[in-house]
């Protein structure tokens, strides 16, 4: 029997529901978990605080879509205003606006998580069967030539000239139309987001999804969660509606995302029991540059990242332990005209000149790996969530190094000028000026950066003093409360995280169903 996706308008009175497993969040973590559980014949109910936007409602209008599939229209920042937090708030979570880069977790990272953090059952050997299956379901293949837009080709050319290693990025796409509207939700259902894959599977197998339903309060009895109370949101006004849904279940899983899961558990007053809840937050801070080319680049068409530079994935330290370079992936950037207008620094004539030349404006971006850098933390100030993240001394060095490498690769690819999105609109006309990067202020609010890959906050590990969940994804001290998303990662993944999140959910599904 087929399941159903309910919206706010379907709920006209308070509801009480019983199920086997209740999952909070419908992103890569929650949807993959629900898909696996329903495959095993387990009854699931999913809650999603965001709206349900089926593919036929996508209109390719950048600003309309930001209001639907980008939480807070991408305007949330860290508490100090330094970094933009980018995440999903809709059925399918951030996968609806992600780039579909689908990397298996590097073996060195899984080994480190095992040896340094004591994580079990998540070795490469454990995860390969999940990825093999996901490759088929999400149609993951390395990007071929036809999907490389001019900016991708320029990055490939620049890397070759500089002798930097790169690769064709594995992509979760089927019959891609090259529209370039990946970040607005794919109107062709070609990008294999959770919305058009695992969510679809869950509904076909009888799973129930309540969109517009914010999970609020766990009702607990010692170490056992009895039920969960959710508030139905009145979508047209965005305000709390009058109705609630109470779910009784044998197991409850928090899959509310890297920024959401620890927030939910903190709101449920679990910090006293779990001292590191909300700690060790990573977010792959992502500095980027703009570059002006002689020819049209039209960065907003075709897929965002078909070619990536992995030469600097692992940070290099000298014999004394001093940072030398690296610790990030470097990619072509894809921003659309409305976002570019906000992200290109400067005012008046200078800004207008860049905007008039928009088809020739390309750029690059990179994700700093949160591993040896200082990690952040989420705390509640009353009802208000505060996200703190200070990249620390090494993190700051990585940011400057990544900016320099982006300047070099754009010039190597033939850029006429490179513009840094800092408060001084620093402009370079030659790679010889690279030292100006050392003078760029990294104080909050001076350099635009995004954070699309949150991790941590509910770190996995054996000890309740230093972690929140065990290797079975079960919250320490609870019989039936679990976490299944990027918030369990002990550090950043060192590549884009979606495929790690999904493979971890395969493991979580086995643990949870085994304990029912
Ligand atoms: C622009 C962009 C591009 C990206 N590109 C890539 C890429 O190419 N490759 C890659 O691997 N990764 C990419 N990422 C990151 C990737 O999309 C995310 O890491 C991943 O989708 C996160 O999955 P998740 O399940 O952990 O969380 P989410 O997708 O954030 O899902 C959590 C869901 O829980 C819901 N929720 C939160 N709190 C509650 C509550 N109290 N009650 C009910 N629901 C709640 C949220 O609304 C959300 O929908 C990108 C991210 C962005 C922003």
mmCIF file with all atom_site columns, C-alpha atoms and ligand atoms in Angstrom, residues 23-31 46-51 70-71 74 85-103 169-171 173 183 191 194 210 212-216 228 230 254-261 263-264 267 304-305 367 385 451-454 484-487 489 495-502 505, ligand 1:
data_model
loop_
_atom_site.group_PDB
_atom_site.id
_atom_site.type_symbol
_atom_site.label_atom_id
_atom_site.label_alt_id
_atom_site.label_comp_id
_atom_site.label_asym_id
_atom_site.label_entity_id
_atom_site.label_seq_id
_atom_site.pdbx_PDB_ins_code
_atom_site.Cartn_x
_atom_site.Cartn_y
_atom_site.Cartn_z
_atom_site.occupancy
_atom_site.B_iso_or_equiv
_atom_site.pdbx_formal_charge
_atom_site.auth_seq_id
_atom_site.auth_comp_id
_atom_site.auth_asym_id
_atom_site.auth_atom_id
_atom_site.pdbx_PDB_model_num
ATOM   1   C CA  . UNK A 1 23  ? 12.328 10.159 11.834  1.00 0.00 ? 23  UNK A CA  1
ATOM   2   C CA  . UNK A 1 24  ? 12.867 13.907 12.189  1.00 0.00 ? 24  UNK A CA  1
ATOM   3   C CA  . UNK A 1 25  ? 14.172 15.375 8.910   1.00 0.00 ? 25  UNK A CA  1
ATOM   4   C CA  . UNK A 1 26  ? 13.894 14.287 5.273   1.00 0.00 ? 26  UNK A CA  1
ATOM   5   C CA  . UNK A 1 27  ? 17.397 15.092 3.905   1.00 0.00 ? 27  UNK A CA  1
ATOM   6   C CA  . UNK A 1 28  ? 20.162 12.701 2.842   1.00 0.00 ? 28  UNK A CA  1
ATOM   7   C CA  . UNK A 1 29  ? 20.336 11.260 6.364   1.00 0.00 ? 29  UNK A CA  1
ATOM   8   C CA  . UNK A 1 30  ? 16.612 10.874 7.124   1.00 0.00 ? 30  UNK A CA  1
ATOM   9   C CA  . UNK A 1 31  ? 15.388 9.923  3.637   1.00 0.00 ? 31  UNK A CA  1
ATOM   10  C CA  . UNK A 1 46  ? 8.855  11.228 8.890   1.00 0.00 ? 46  UNK A CA  1
ATOM   11  C CA  . UNK A 1 47  ? 8.512  14.814 10.075  1.00 0.00 ? 47  UNK A CA  1
ATOM   12  C CA  . UNK A 1 48  ? 9.780  17.764 8.048   1.00 0.00 ? 48  UNK A CA  1
ATOM   13  C CA  . UNK A 1 49  ? 9.519  21.337 9.264   1.00 0.00 ? 49  UNK A CA  1
ATOM   14  C CA  . UNK A 1 50  ? 9.928  22.725 5.738   1.00 0.00 ? 50  UNK A CA  1
ATOM   15  C CA  . UNK A 1 51  ? 7.409  22.676 2.911   1.00 0.00 ? 51  UNK A CA  1
ATOM   16  C CA  . UNK A 1 70  ? 16.932 27.497 1.047   1.00 0.00 ? 70  UNK A CA  1
ATOM   17  C CA  . UNK A 1 71  ? 16.473 27.868 4.776   1.00 0.00 ? 71  UNK A CA  1
ATOM   18  C CA  . UNK A 1 74  ? 20.564 31.610 2.781   1.00 0.00 ? 74  UNK A CA  1
ATOM   19  C CA  . UNK A 1 85  ? 25.051 29.090 6.781   1.00 0.00 ? 85  UNK A CA  1
ATOM   20  C CA  . UNK A 1 86  ? 23.474 27.341 3.800   1.00 0.00 ? 86  UNK A CA  1
ATOM   21  C CA  . UNK A 1 87  ? 21.094 24.431 4.403   1.00 0.00 ? 87  UNK A CA  1
ATOM   22  C CA  . UNK A 1 88  ? 17.752 22.998 3.394   1.00 0.00 ? 88  UNK A CA  1
ATOM   23  C CA  . UNK A 1 89  ? 14.286 23.456 4.819   1.00 0.00 ? 89  UNK A CA  1
ATOM   24  C CA  . UNK A 1 90  ? 11.949 21.367 2.683   1.00 0.00 ? 90  UNK A CA  1
ATOM   25  C CA  . UNK A 1 91  ? 11.074 17.768 1.901   1.00 0.00 ? 91  UNK A CA  1
ATOM   26  C CA  . UNK A 1 92  ? 14.361 16.333 0.597   1.00 0.00 ? 92  UNK A CA  1
ATOM   27  C CA  . UNK A 1 93  ? 16.457 18.739 2.706   1.00 0.00 ? 93  UNK A CA  1
ATOM   28  C CA  . UNK A 1 94  ? 19.603 20.336 1.300   1.00 0.00 ? 94  UNK A CA  1
ATOM   29  C CA  . UNK A 1 95  ? 19.807 17.691 -1.448  1.00 0.00 ? 95  UNK A CA  1
ATOM   30  C CA  . UNK A 1 96  ? 17.108 19.605 -3.337  1.00 0.00 ? 96  UNK A CA  1
ATOM   31  C CA  . UNK A 1 97  ? 19.523 22.492 -3.835  1.00 0.00 ? 97  UNK A CA  1
ATOM   32  C CA  . UNK A 1 98  ? 22.837 20.620 -3.663  1.00 0.00 ? 98  UNK A CA  1
ATOM   33  C CA  . UNK A 1 99  ? 25.291 20.259 -6.545  1.00 0.00 ? 99  UNK A CA  1
ATOM   34  C CA  . UNK A 1 100 ? 25.023 16.435 -6.642  1.00 0.00 ? 100 UNK A CA  1
ATOM   35  C CA  . UNK A 1 101 ? 28.781 15.848 -6.171  1.00 0.00 ? 101 UNK A CA  1
ATOM   36  C CA  . UNK A 1 102 ? 28.786 12.311 -4.777  1.00 0.00 ? 102 UNK A CA  1
ATOM   37  C CA  . UNK A 1 103 ? 32.114 11.317 -3.249  1.00 0.00 ? 103 UNK A CA  1
ATOM   38  C CA  . UNK A 1 169 ? 33.498 14.765 -10.116 1.00 0.00 ? 169 UNK A CA  1
ATOM   39  C CA  . UNK A 1 170 ? 31.049 11.851 -9.572  1.00 0.00 ? 170 UNK A CA  1
ATOM   40  C CA  . UNK A 1 171 ? 27.563 13.213 -10.176 1.00 0.00 ? 171 UNK A CA  1
ATOM   41  C CA  . UNK A 1 173 ? 22.193 12.862 -12.294 1.00 0.00 ? 173 UNK A CA  1
ATOM   42  C CA  . UNK A 1 183 ? 20.666 25.150 -6.644  1.00 0.00 ? 183 UNK A CA  1
ATOM   43  C CA  . UNK A 1 191 ? 19.385 15.808 -10.404 1.00 0.00 ? 191 UNK A CA  1
ATOM   44  C CA  . UNK A 1 194 ? 16.319 12.758 -2.097  1.00 0.00 ? 194 UNK A CA  1
ATOM   45  C CA  . UNK A 1 210 ? 4.348  15.096 7.396   1.00 0.00 ? 210 UNK A CA  1
ATOM   46  C CA  . UNK A 1 212 ? 5.220  21.623 7.584   1.00 0.00 ? 212 UNK A CA  1
ATOM   47  C CA  . UNK A 1 213 ? 5.611  19.748 10.881  1.00 0.00 ? 213 UNK A CA  1
ATOM   48  C CA  . UNK A 1 214 ? 8.300  20.892 13.289  1.00 0.00 ? 214 UNK A CA  1
ATOM   49  C CA  . UNK A 1 215 ? 9.402  18.315 15.865  1.00 0.00 ? 215 UNK A CA  1
ATOM   50  C CA  . UNK A 1 216 ? 9.482  20.052 19.222  1.00 0.00 ? 216 UNK A CA  1
ATOM   51  C CA  . UNK A 1 228 ? 7.227  13.208 20.198  1.00 0.00 ? 228 UNK A CA  1
ATOM   52  C CA  . UNK A 1 230 ? 5.288  18.288 16.590  1.00 0.00 ? 230 UNK A CA  1
ATOM   53  C CA  . UNK A 1 254 ? 16.954 12.754 14.776  1.00 0.00 ? 254 UNK A CA  1
ATOM   54  C CA  . UNK A 1 255 ? 18.100 13.464 11.209  1.00 0.00 ? 255 UNK A CA  1
ATOM   55  C CA  . UNK A 1 256 ? 17.566 17.215 11.272  1.00 0.00 ? 256 UNK A CA  1
ATOM   56  C CA  . UNK A 1 257 ? 20.906 18.073 9.623   1.00 0.00 ? 257 UNK A CA  1
ATOM   57  C CA  . UNK A 1 258 ? 24.276 19.336 10.827  1.00 0.00 ? 258 UNK A CA  1
ATOM   58  C CA  . UNK A 1 259 ? 22.795 22.568 12.159  1.00 0.00 ? 259 UNK A CA  1
ATOM   59  C CA  . UNK A 1 260 ? 19.439 21.061 13.189  1.00 0.00 ? 260 UNK A CA  1
ATOM   60  C CA  . UNK A 1 261 ? 20.045 17.831 15.098  1.00 0.00 ? 261 UNK A CA  1
ATOM   61  C CA  . UNK A 1 263 ? 19.728 22.204 18.095  1.00 0.00 ? 263 UNK A CA  1
ATOM   62  C CA  . UNK A 1 264 ? 16.715 19.896 18.523  1.00 0.00 ? 264 UNK A CA  1
ATOM   63  C CA  . UNK A 1 267 ? 16.068 22.395 22.968  1.00 0.00 ? 267 UNK A CA  1
ATOM   64  C CA  . UNK A 1 304 ? 28.285 23.452 -11.243 1.00 0.00 ? 304 UNK A CA  1
ATOM   65  C CA  . UNK A 1 305 ? 31.266 21.177 -10.598 1.00 0.00 ? 305 UNK A CA  1
ATOM   66  C CA  . UNK A 1 367 ? 35.838 23.832 1.059   1.00 0.00 ? 367 UNK A CA  1
ATOM   67  C CA  . UNK A 1 385 ? 20.162 29.100 18.330  1.00 0.00 ? 385 UNK A CA  1
ATOM   68  C CA  . UNK A 1 451 ? 29.181 27.033 4.909   1.00 0.00 ? 451 UNK A CA  1
ATOM   69  C CA  . UNK A 1 452 ? 27.265 24.433 2.890   1.00 0.00 ? 452 UNK A CA  1
ATOM   70  C CA  . UNK A 1 453 ? 28.512 21.278 4.661   1.00 0.00 ? 453 UNK A CA  1
ATOM   71  C CA  . UNK A 1 454 ? 27.736 21.235 8.396   1.00 0.00 ? 454 UNK A CA  1
ATOM   72  C CA  . UNK A 1 484 ? 21.472 9.677  11.600  1.00 0.00 ? 484 UNK A CA  1
ATOM   73  C CA  . UNK A 1 485 ? 22.973 12.549 9.640   1.00 0.00 ? 485 UNK A CA  1
ATOM   74  C CA  . UNK A 1 486 ? 26.172 14.568 9.275   1.00 0.00 ? 486 UNK A CA  1
ATOM   75  C CA  . UNK A 1 487 ? 26.033 15.704 12.891  1.00 0.00 ? 487 UNK A CA  1
ATOM   76  C CA  . UNK A 1 489 ? 30.757 12.898 12.080  1.00 0.00 ? 489 UNK A CA  1
ATOM   77  C CA  . UNK A 1 495 ? 35.135 15.880 0.457   1.00 0.00 ? 495 UNK A CA  1
ATOM   78  C CA  . UNK A 1 496 ? 31.488 16.870 -0.046  1.00 0.00 ? 496 UNK A CA  1
ATOM   79  C CA  . UNK A 1 497 ? 29.514 14.925 2.577   1.00 0.00 ? 497 UNK A CA  1
ATOM   80  C CA  . UNK A 1 498 ? 26.231 13.656 1.061   1.00 0.00 ? 498 UNK A CA  1
ATOM   81  C CA  . UNK A 1 499 ? 27.495 10.201 0.108   1.00 0.00 ? 499 UNK A CA  1
ATOM   82  C CA  . UNK A 1 500 ? 29.037 9.689  3.549   1.00 0.00 ? 500 UNK A CA  1
ATOM   83  C CA  . UNK A 1 501 ? 25.763 10.743 5.194   1.00 0.00 ? 501 UNK A CA  1
ATOM   84  C CA  . UNK A 1 502 ? 23.780 8.271  3.078   1.00 0.00 ? 502 UNK A CA  1
ATOM   85  C CA  . UNK A 1 505 ? 22.302 5.869  7.244   1.00 0.00 ? 505 UNK A CA  1
HETATM 86  C C1  . LIG B 2 .   ? 24.312 24.953 -2.125  1.00 0.00 ? 1   LIG B C1  1
HETATM 87  C C2  . LIG B 2 .   ? 24.733 23.615 -1.612  1.00 0.00 ? 1   LIG B C2  1
HETATM 88  C C3  . LIG B 2 .   ? 25.365 22.721 -2.448  1.00 0.00 ? 1   LIG B C3  1
HETATM 89  C C4  . LIG B 2 .   ? 25.769 21.478 -1.954  1.00 0.00 ? 1   LIG B C4  1
HETATM 90  N N1  . LIG B 2 .   ? 26.350 20.598 -2.825  1.00 0.00 ? 1   LIG B N1  1
HETATM 91  C C5  . LIG B 2 .   ? 26.719 19.385 -2.365  1.00 0.00 ? 1   LIG B C5  1
HETATM 92  C C6  . LIG B 2 .   ? 27.255 18.429 -3.253  1.00 0.00 ? 1   LIG B C6  1
HETATM 93  O O1  . LIG B 2 .   ? 27.379 18.666 -4.445  1.00 0.00 ? 1   LIG B O1  1
HETATM 94  N N2  . LIG B 2 .   ? 27.610 17.231 -2.755  1.00 0.00 ? 1   LIG B N2  1
HETATM 95  C C7  . LIG B 2 .   ? 27.475 16.926 -1.428  1.00 0.00 ? 1   LIG B C7  1
HETATM 96  O O2  . LIG B 2 .   ? 27.856 15.828 -1.033  1.00 0.00 ? 1   LIG B O2  1
HETATM 97  N N3  . LIG B 2 .   ? 26.956 17.806 -0.574  1.00 0.00 ? 1   LIG B N3  1
HETATM 98  C C8  . LIG B 2 .   ? 26.553 19.018 -1.006  1.00 0.00 ? 1   LIG B C8  1
HETATM 99  N N4  . LIG B 2 .   ? 25.979 19.899 -0.159  1.00 0.00 ? 1   LIG B N4  1
HETATM 100 C C9  . LIG B 2 .   ? 25.763 19.481 1.229   1.00 0.00 ? 1   LIG B C9  1
HETATM 101 C C10 . LIG B 2 .   ? 24.652 18.474 1.311   1.00 0.00 ? 1   LIG B C10 1
HETATM 102 O O3  . LIG B 2 .   ? 23.547 18.902 0.555   1.00 0.00 ? 1   LIG B O3  1
HETATM 103 C C11 . LIG B 2 .   ? 24.252 18.294 2.769   1.00 0.00 ? 1   LIG B C11 1
HETATM 104 O O4  . LIG B 2 .   ? 25.391 17.997 3.525   1.00 0.00 ? 1   LIG B O4  1
HETATM 105 C C12 . LIG B 2 .   ? 23.269 17.163 2.946   1.00 0.00 ? 1   LIG B C12 1
HETATM 106 O O5  . LIG B 2 .   ? 22.230 17.266 2.018   1.00 0.00 ? 1   LIG B O5  1
HETATM 107 C C13 . LIG B 2 .   ? 22.759 17.206 4.364   1.00 0.00 ? 1   LIG B C13 1
HETATM 108 O O6  . LIG B 2 .   ? 21.857 16.149 4.589   1.00 0.00 ? 1   LIG B O6  1
HETATM 109 P P1  . LIG B 2 .   ? 21.251 15.955 6.038   1.00 0.00 ? 1   LIG B P1  1
HETATM 110 O O7  . LIG B 2 .   ? 20.236 14.896 5.966   1.00 0.00 ? 1   LIG B O7  1
HETATM 111 O O8  . LIG B 2 .   ? 22.365 15.806 7.014   1.00 0.00 ? 1   LIG B O8  1
HETATM 112 O O9  . LIG B 2 .   ? 20.580 17.354 6.415   1.00 0.00 ? 1   LIG B O9  1
HETATM 113 P P2  . LIG B 2 .   ? 19.523 18.260 5.665   1.00 0.00 ? 1   LIG B P2  1
HETATM 114 O O10 . LIG B 2 .   ? 19.536 18.055 4.238   1.00 0.00 ? 1   LIG B O10 1
HETATM 115 O O11 . LIG B 2 .   ? 19.758 19.641 6.205   1.00 0.00 ? 1   LIG B O11 1
HETATM 116 O O12 . LIG B 2 .   ? 18.114 17.716 6.198   1.00 0.00 ? 1   LIG B O12 1
HETATM 117 C C14 . LIG B 2 .   ? 17.631 17.961 7.477   1.00 0.00 ? 1   LIG B C14 1
HETATM 118 C C15 . LIG B 2 .   ? 16.163 18.295 7.373   1.00 0.00 ? 1   LIG B C15 1
HETATM 119 O O13 . LIG B 2 .   ? 15.634 18.327 8.692   1.00 0.00 ? 1   LIG B O13 1
HETATM 120 C C16 . LIG B 2 .   ? 14.670 19.350 8.775   1.00 0.00 ? 1   LIG B C16 1
HETATM 121 N N5  . LIG B 2 .   ? 14.533 19.729 10.179  1.00 0.00 ? 1   LIG B N5  1
HETATM 122 C C17 . LIG B 2 .   ? 15.426 20.373 10.968  1.00 0.00 ? 1   LIG B C17 1
HETATM 123 N N6  . LIG B 2 .   ? 14.934 20.530 12.212  1.00 0.00 ? 1   LIG B N6  1
HETATM 124 C C18 . LIG B 2 .   ? 13.708 19.961 12.207  1.00 0.00 ? 1   LIG B C18 1
HETATM 125 C C19 . LIG B 2 .   ? 12.685 19.817 13.196  1.00 0.00 ? 1   LIG B C19 1
HETATM 126 N N7  . LIG B 2 .   ? 12.838 20.266 14.461  1.00 0.00 ? 1   LIG B N7  1
HETATM 127 N N8  . LIG B 2 .   ? 11.533 19.203 12.844  1.00 0.00 ? 1   LIG B N8  1
HETATM 128 C C20 . LIG B 2 .   ? 11.343 18.738 11.565  1.00 0.00 ? 1   LIG B C20 1
HETATM 129 N N9  . LIG B 2 .   ? 12.268 18.870 10.597  1.00 0.00 ? 1   LIG B N9  1
HETATM 130 C C21 . LIG B 2 .   ? 13.436 19.462 10.919  1.00 0.00 ? 1   LIG B C21 1
HETATM 131 C C22 . LIG B 2 .   ? 15.243 20.444 7.893   1.00 0.00 ? 1   LIG B C22 1
HETATM 132 O O14 . LIG B 2 .   ? 14.226 21.342 7.462   1.00 0.00 ? 1   LIG B O14 1
HETATM 133 C C23 . LIG B 2 .   ? 15.877 19.659 6.762   1.00 0.00 ? 1   LIG B C23 1
HETATM 134 O O15 . LIG B 2 .   ? 15.040 19.527 5.653   1.00 0.00 ? 1   LIG B O15 1
HETATM 135 C C24 . LIG B 2 .   ? 25.546 21.137 -0.606  1.00 0.00 ? 1   LIG B C24 1
HETATM 136 C C25 . LIG B 2 .   ? 24.898 22.035 0.230   1.00 0.00 ? 1   LIG B C25 1
HETATM 137 C C26 . LIG B 2 .   ? 24.491 23.262 -0.251  1.00 0.00 ? 1   LIG B C26 1
HETATM 138 C C27 . LIG B 2 .   ? 23.808 24.191 0.678   1.00 0.00 ? 1   LIG B C27 1
#
